[in-house]
Amino acid sequence: MFNTKTISKLYTPEQVAEILQLNTNTVYSLIKRGEIIAKKIGKVYRISANSIFFAFSGLDADLFQKQQEDFNNLSLIEKELTQARQGL
């Protein structure tokens, strides 16, 4: 049914606190604010490894990736701008 290839590792808030060297209350606060996405199963939260990674690098990683894409497309953008200006 499920295996390690189809589901990422899940952690408890206590495990996340230990991994990130944070207070457990801080982890619960991050969950409550939506900065860490967690699923409550019964009385216990479960947090995916992807959620932890995104919480601490998601926006920075996305910005870096988009900057790289912009840099790679710079010559195409300049070409399009030149053509648009000539059409005016």
Short mmCIF file of N, CA and C in Angstrom, two decimals:
data_model
loop_
_atom_site.label_atom_id
_atom_site.label_comp_id
_atom_site.label_asym_id
_atom_site.label_seq_id
_atom_site.Cartn_x
_atom_site.Cartn_y
_atom_site.Cartn_z
N MET A 1 0.82 -1.19 0.00
CA MET A 1 0.00 0.00 0.00
C MET A 1 0.87 1.25 0.00
N PHE A 2 1.47 1.61 1.11
CA PHE A 2 2.38 2.75 1.19
C PHE A 2 3.79 2.24 1.37
N ASN A 3 4.73 2.93 0.78
CA ASN A 3 6.13 2.61 1.02
C ASN A 3 6.93 3.90 1.03
N THR A 4 8.20 3.80 1.26
CA THR A 4 9.03 5.00 1.38
C THR A 4 9.14 5.77 0.08
N LYS A 5 8.83 5.12 -1.05
CA LYS A 5 8.88 5.83 -2.32
C LYS A 5 7.62 6.64 -2.59
N THR A 6 6.50 6.28 -1.97
CA THR A 6 5.24 6.97 -2.24
C THR A 6 4.86 7.97 -1.16
N ILE A 7 5.50 7.94 -0.02
CA ILE A 7 5.16 8.87 1.05
C ILE A 7 6.45 9.34 1.72
N SER A 8 6.51 10.64 1.96
CA SER A 8 7.72 11.15 2.61
C SER A 8 7.66 10.84 4.11
N LYS A 9 8.80 10.92 4.75
CA LYS A 9 8.89 10.63 6.18
C LYS A 9 8.06 11.64 6.95
N LEU A 10 7.39 11.17 7.97
CA LEU A 10 6.58 12.02 8.82
C LEU A 10 7.21 12.15 10.20
N TYR A 11 7.07 13.34 10.78
CA TYR A 11 7.66 13.62 12.09
C TYR A 11 6.59 14.17 13.02
N THR A 12 6.82 14.01 14.31
CA THR A 12 5.99 14.66 15.33
C THR A 12 6.57 16.05 15.58
N PRO A 13 5.79 16.95 16.17
CA PRO A 13 6.34 18.26 16.52
C PRO A 13 7.57 18.17 17.42
N GLU A 14 7.58 17.19 18.31
CA GLU A 14 8.74 17.02 19.20
C GLU A 14 9.99 16.64 18.40
N GLN A 15 9.83 15.78 17.41
CA GLN A 15 10.96 15.40 16.57
C GLN A 15 11.45 16.59 15.75
N VAL A 16 10.50 17.37 15.22
CA VAL A 16 10.87 18.55 14.44
C VAL A 16 11.63 19.54 15.32
N ALA A 17 11.16 19.72 16.54
CA ALA A 17 11.84 20.63 17.47
C ALA A 17 13.28 20.19 17.70
N GLU A 18 13.47 18.90 17.85
CA GLU A 18 14.83 18.38 18.07
C GLU A 18 15.69 18.57 16.82
N ILE A 19 15.14 18.27 15.67
CA ILE A 19 15.89 18.41 14.41
C ILE A 19 16.31 19.85 14.18
N LEU A 20 15.38 20.78 14.41
CA LEU A 20 15.64 22.20 14.13
C LEU A 20 16.23 22.94 15.32
N GLN A 21 16.42 22.25 16.41
CA GLN A 21 16.94 22.84 17.65
C GLN A 21 16.08 24.01 18.10
N LEU A 22 14.77 23.74 18.14
CA LEU A 22 13.79 24.72 18.59
C LEU A 22 13.06 24.17 19.80
N ASN A 23 12.39 25.06 20.51
CA ASN A 23 11.51 24.65 21.59
C ASN A 23 10.26 24.03 20.96
N THR A 24 9.71 23.02 21.60
CA THR A 24 8.50 22.37 21.08
C THR A 24 7.35 23.36 20.94
N ASN A 25 7.23 24.29 21.89
CA ASN A 25 6.17 25.31 21.79
C ASN A 25 6.34 26.17 20.54
N THR A 26 7.57 26.43 20.15
CA THR A 26 7.82 27.20 18.93
C THR A 26 7.31 26.45 17.71
N VAL A 27 7.53 25.15 17.67
CA VAL A 27 7.05 24.34 16.55
C VAL A 27 5.52 24.38 16.50
N TYR A 28 4.87 24.23 17.64
CA TYR A 28 3.41 24.31 17.67
C TYR A 28 2.93 25.70 17.22
N SER A 29 3.65 26.73 17.60
CA SER A 29 3.31 28.08 17.17
C SER A 29 3.45 28.23 15.65
N LEU A 30 4.51 27.67 15.09
CA LEU A 30 4.71 27.70 13.63
C LEU A 30 3.59 26.95 12.91
N ILE A 31 3.13 25.86 13.49
CA ILE A 31 2.01 25.11 12.92
C ILE A 31 0.74 25.96 12.96
N LYS A 32 0.49 26.57 14.12
CA LYS A 32 -0.72 27.39 14.29
C LYS A 32 -0.75 28.56 13.32
N ARG A 33 0.42 29.17 13.06
CA ARG A 33 0.51 30.30 12.13
C ARG A 33 0.52 29.86 10.67
N GLY A 34 0.61 28.56 10.43
CA GLY A 34 0.62 28.06 9.07
C GLY A 34 1.98 28.07 8.41
N GLU A 35 3.03 28.33 9.18
CA GLU A 35 4.38 28.37 8.61
C GLU A 35 4.95 26.97 8.42
N ILE A 36 4.45 26.03 9.20
CA ILE A 36 4.75 24.62 8.99
C ILE A 36 3.41 23.93 8.78
N ILE A 37 3.28 23.21 7.69
CA ILE A 37 2.03 22.51 7.40
C ILE A 37 2.07 21.16 8.09
N ALA A 38 1.04 20.92 8.89
CA ALA A 38 0.95 19.67 9.64
C ALA A 38 -0.46 19.11 9.53
N LYS A 39 -0.57 17.82 9.63
CA LYS A 39 -1.86 17.13 9.60
C LYS A 39 -2.08 16.51 10.97
N LYS A 40 -3.22 16.80 11.56
CA LYS A 40 -3.52 16.23 12.87
C LYS A 40 -4.22 14.89 12.66
N ILE A 41 -3.60 13.85 13.17
CA ILE A 41 -4.15 12.50 13.09
C ILE A 41 -4.44 12.07 14.52
N GLY A 42 -5.71 11.99 14.85
CA GLY A 42 -6.09 11.73 16.24
C GLY A 42 -5.74 12.95 17.07
N LYS A 43 -4.89 12.76 18.05
CA LYS A 43 -4.47 13.86 18.91
C LYS A 43 -3.05 14.33 18.61
N VAL A 44 -2.44 13.75 17.58
CA VAL A 44 -1.03 14.02 17.31
C VAL A 44 -0.86 14.63 15.92
N TYR A 45 -0.06 15.69 15.85
CA TYR A 45 0.28 16.28 14.56
C TYR A 45 1.36 15.44 13.88
N ARG A 46 1.29 15.36 12.57
CA ARG A 46 2.33 14.74 11.76
C ARG A 46 2.79 15.77 10.74
N ILE A 47 4.09 15.88 10.59
CA ILE A 47 4.69 16.89 9.72
C ILE A 47 5.59 16.18 8.73
N SER A 48 5.39 16.47 7.45
CA SER A 48 6.22 15.82 6.43
C SER A 48 7.58 16.50 6.33
N ALA A 49 8.54 15.76 5.86
CA ALA A 49 9.89 16.32 5.66
C ALA A 49 9.83 17.46 4.66
N ASN A 50 8.98 17.34 3.63
CA ASN A 50 8.85 18.41 2.64
C ASN A 50 8.34 19.70 3.27
N SER A 51 7.41 19.58 4.21
CA SER A 51 6.88 20.75 4.89
C SER A 51 7.95 21.47 5.69
N ILE A 52 8.80 20.71 6.35
CA ILE A 52 9.89 21.30 7.13
C ILE A 52 10.86 22.03 6.21
N PHE A 53 11.23 21.38 5.12
CA PHE A 53 12.16 21.98 4.16
C PHE A 53 11.59 23.27 3.60
N PHE A 54 10.31 23.24 3.18
CA PHE A 54 9.70 24.42 2.58
C PHE A 54 9.58 25.56 3.59
N ALA A 55 9.27 25.22 4.83
CA ALA A 55 9.10 26.26 5.85
C ALA A 55 10.36 27.09 6.04
N PHE A 56 11.52 26.48 5.87
CA PHE A 56 12.76 27.20 6.13
C PHE A 56 13.54 27.57 4.89
N SER A 57 13.13 27.08 3.72
CA SER A 57 13.86 27.46 2.52
C SER A 57 12.96 27.67 1.32
N GLY A 58 11.68 27.44 1.48
CA GLY A 58 10.75 27.49 0.36
C GLY A 58 10.79 28.77 -0.43
N LEU A 59 10.54 29.89 0.21
CA LEU A 59 10.50 31.15 -0.51
C LEU A 59 11.86 31.51 -1.05
N ASP A 60 12.90 31.33 -0.25
CA ASP A 60 14.25 31.63 -0.72
C ASP A 60 14.61 30.75 -1.91
N ALA A 61 14.27 29.48 -1.84
CA ALA A 61 14.57 28.56 -2.94
C ALA A 61 13.79 28.94 -4.19
N ASP A 62 12.52 29.31 -4.02
CA ASP A 62 11.71 29.72 -5.16
C ASP A 62 12.26 30.98 -5.80
N LEU A 63 12.64 31.96 -4.98
CA LEU A 63 13.20 33.20 -5.52
C LEU A 63 14.50 32.94 -6.27
N PHE A 64 15.35 32.11 -5.71
CA PHE A 64 16.61 31.78 -6.37
C PHE A 64 16.35 31.10 -7.70
N GLN A 65 15.42 30.16 -7.73
CA GLN A 65 15.10 29.45 -8.97
C GLN A 65 14.56 30.41 -10.02
N LYS A 66 13.68 31.31 -9.64
CA LYS A 66 13.11 32.27 -10.59
C LYS A 66 14.17 33.25 -11.08
N GLN A 67 15.09 33.66 -10.21
CA GLN A 67 16.18 34.53 -10.64
C GLN A 67 17.05 33.83 -11.67
N GLN A 68 17.32 32.55 -11.44
CA GLN A 68 18.12 31.78 -12.40
C GLN A 68 17.39 31.67 -13.73
N GLU A 69 16.08 31.43 -13.70
CA GLU A 69 15.29 31.34 -14.93
C GLU A 69 15.32 32.68 -15.67
N ASP A 70 15.16 33.78 -14.93
CA ASP A 70 15.21 35.11 -15.55
C ASP A 70 16.57 35.35 -16.19
N PHE A 71 17.63 35.01 -15.48
CA PHE A 71 18.98 35.20 -16.01
C PHE A 71 19.18 34.37 -17.28
N ASN A 72 18.70 33.12 -17.27
CA ASN A 72 18.83 32.26 -18.43
C ASN A 72 18.01 32.76 -19.62
N ASN A 73 16.92 33.46 -19.35
CA ASN A 73 16.05 33.97 -20.41
C ASN A 73 16.33 35.43 -20.77
N LEU A 74 17.37 36.00 -20.21
CA LEU A 74 17.66 37.42 -20.40
C LEU A 74 17.81 37.79 -21.87
N SER A 75 18.54 37.01 -22.64
CA SER A 75 18.73 37.35 -24.06
C SER A 75 17.41 37.30 -24.81
N LEU A 76 16.55 36.36 -24.49
CA LEU A 76 15.24 36.27 -25.13
C LEU A 76 14.38 37.47 -24.76
N ILE A 77 14.43 37.87 -23.51
CA ILE A 77 13.67 39.04 -23.04
C ILE A 77 14.15 40.30 -23.75
N GLU A 78 15.47 40.48 -23.84
CA GLU A 78 16.02 41.65 -24.53
C GLU A 78 15.61 41.66 -26.00
N LYS A 79 15.61 40.51 -26.64
CA LYS A 79 15.20 40.41 -28.04
C LYS A 79 13.73 40.81 -28.20
N GLU A 80 12.88 40.32 -27.33
CA GLU A 80 11.45 40.64 -27.38
C GLU A 80 11.23 42.14 -27.15
N LEU A 81 11.96 42.72 -26.21
CA LEU A 81 11.84 44.16 -25.96
C LEU A 81 12.26 44.98 -27.17
N THR A 82 13.35 44.58 -27.81
CA THR A 82 13.83 45.28 -29.00
C THR A 82 12.78 45.23 -30.10
N GLN A 83 12.19 44.07 -30.32
CA GLN A 83 11.16 43.93 -31.34
C GLN A 83 9.93 44.76 -31.00
N ALA A 84 9.55 44.79 -29.74
CA ALA A 84 8.38 45.56 -29.32
C ALA A 84 8.63 47.05 -29.50
N ARG A 85 9.84 47.51 -29.21
CA ARG A 85 10.16 48.93 -29.37
C ARG A 85 10.21 49.34 -30.83
N GLN A 86 10.64 48.44 -31.69
CA GLN A 86 10.69 48.74 -33.12
C GLN A 86 9.29 48.83 -33.70
N GLY A 87 8.34 48.14 -33.10
CA GLY A 87 6.96 48.17 -33.58
C GLY A 87 6.22 49.42 -33.17
N LEU A 88 6.79 50.21 -32.28
CA LEU A 88 6.11 51.45 -31.83
C LEU A 88 6.23 52.57 -32.80
#
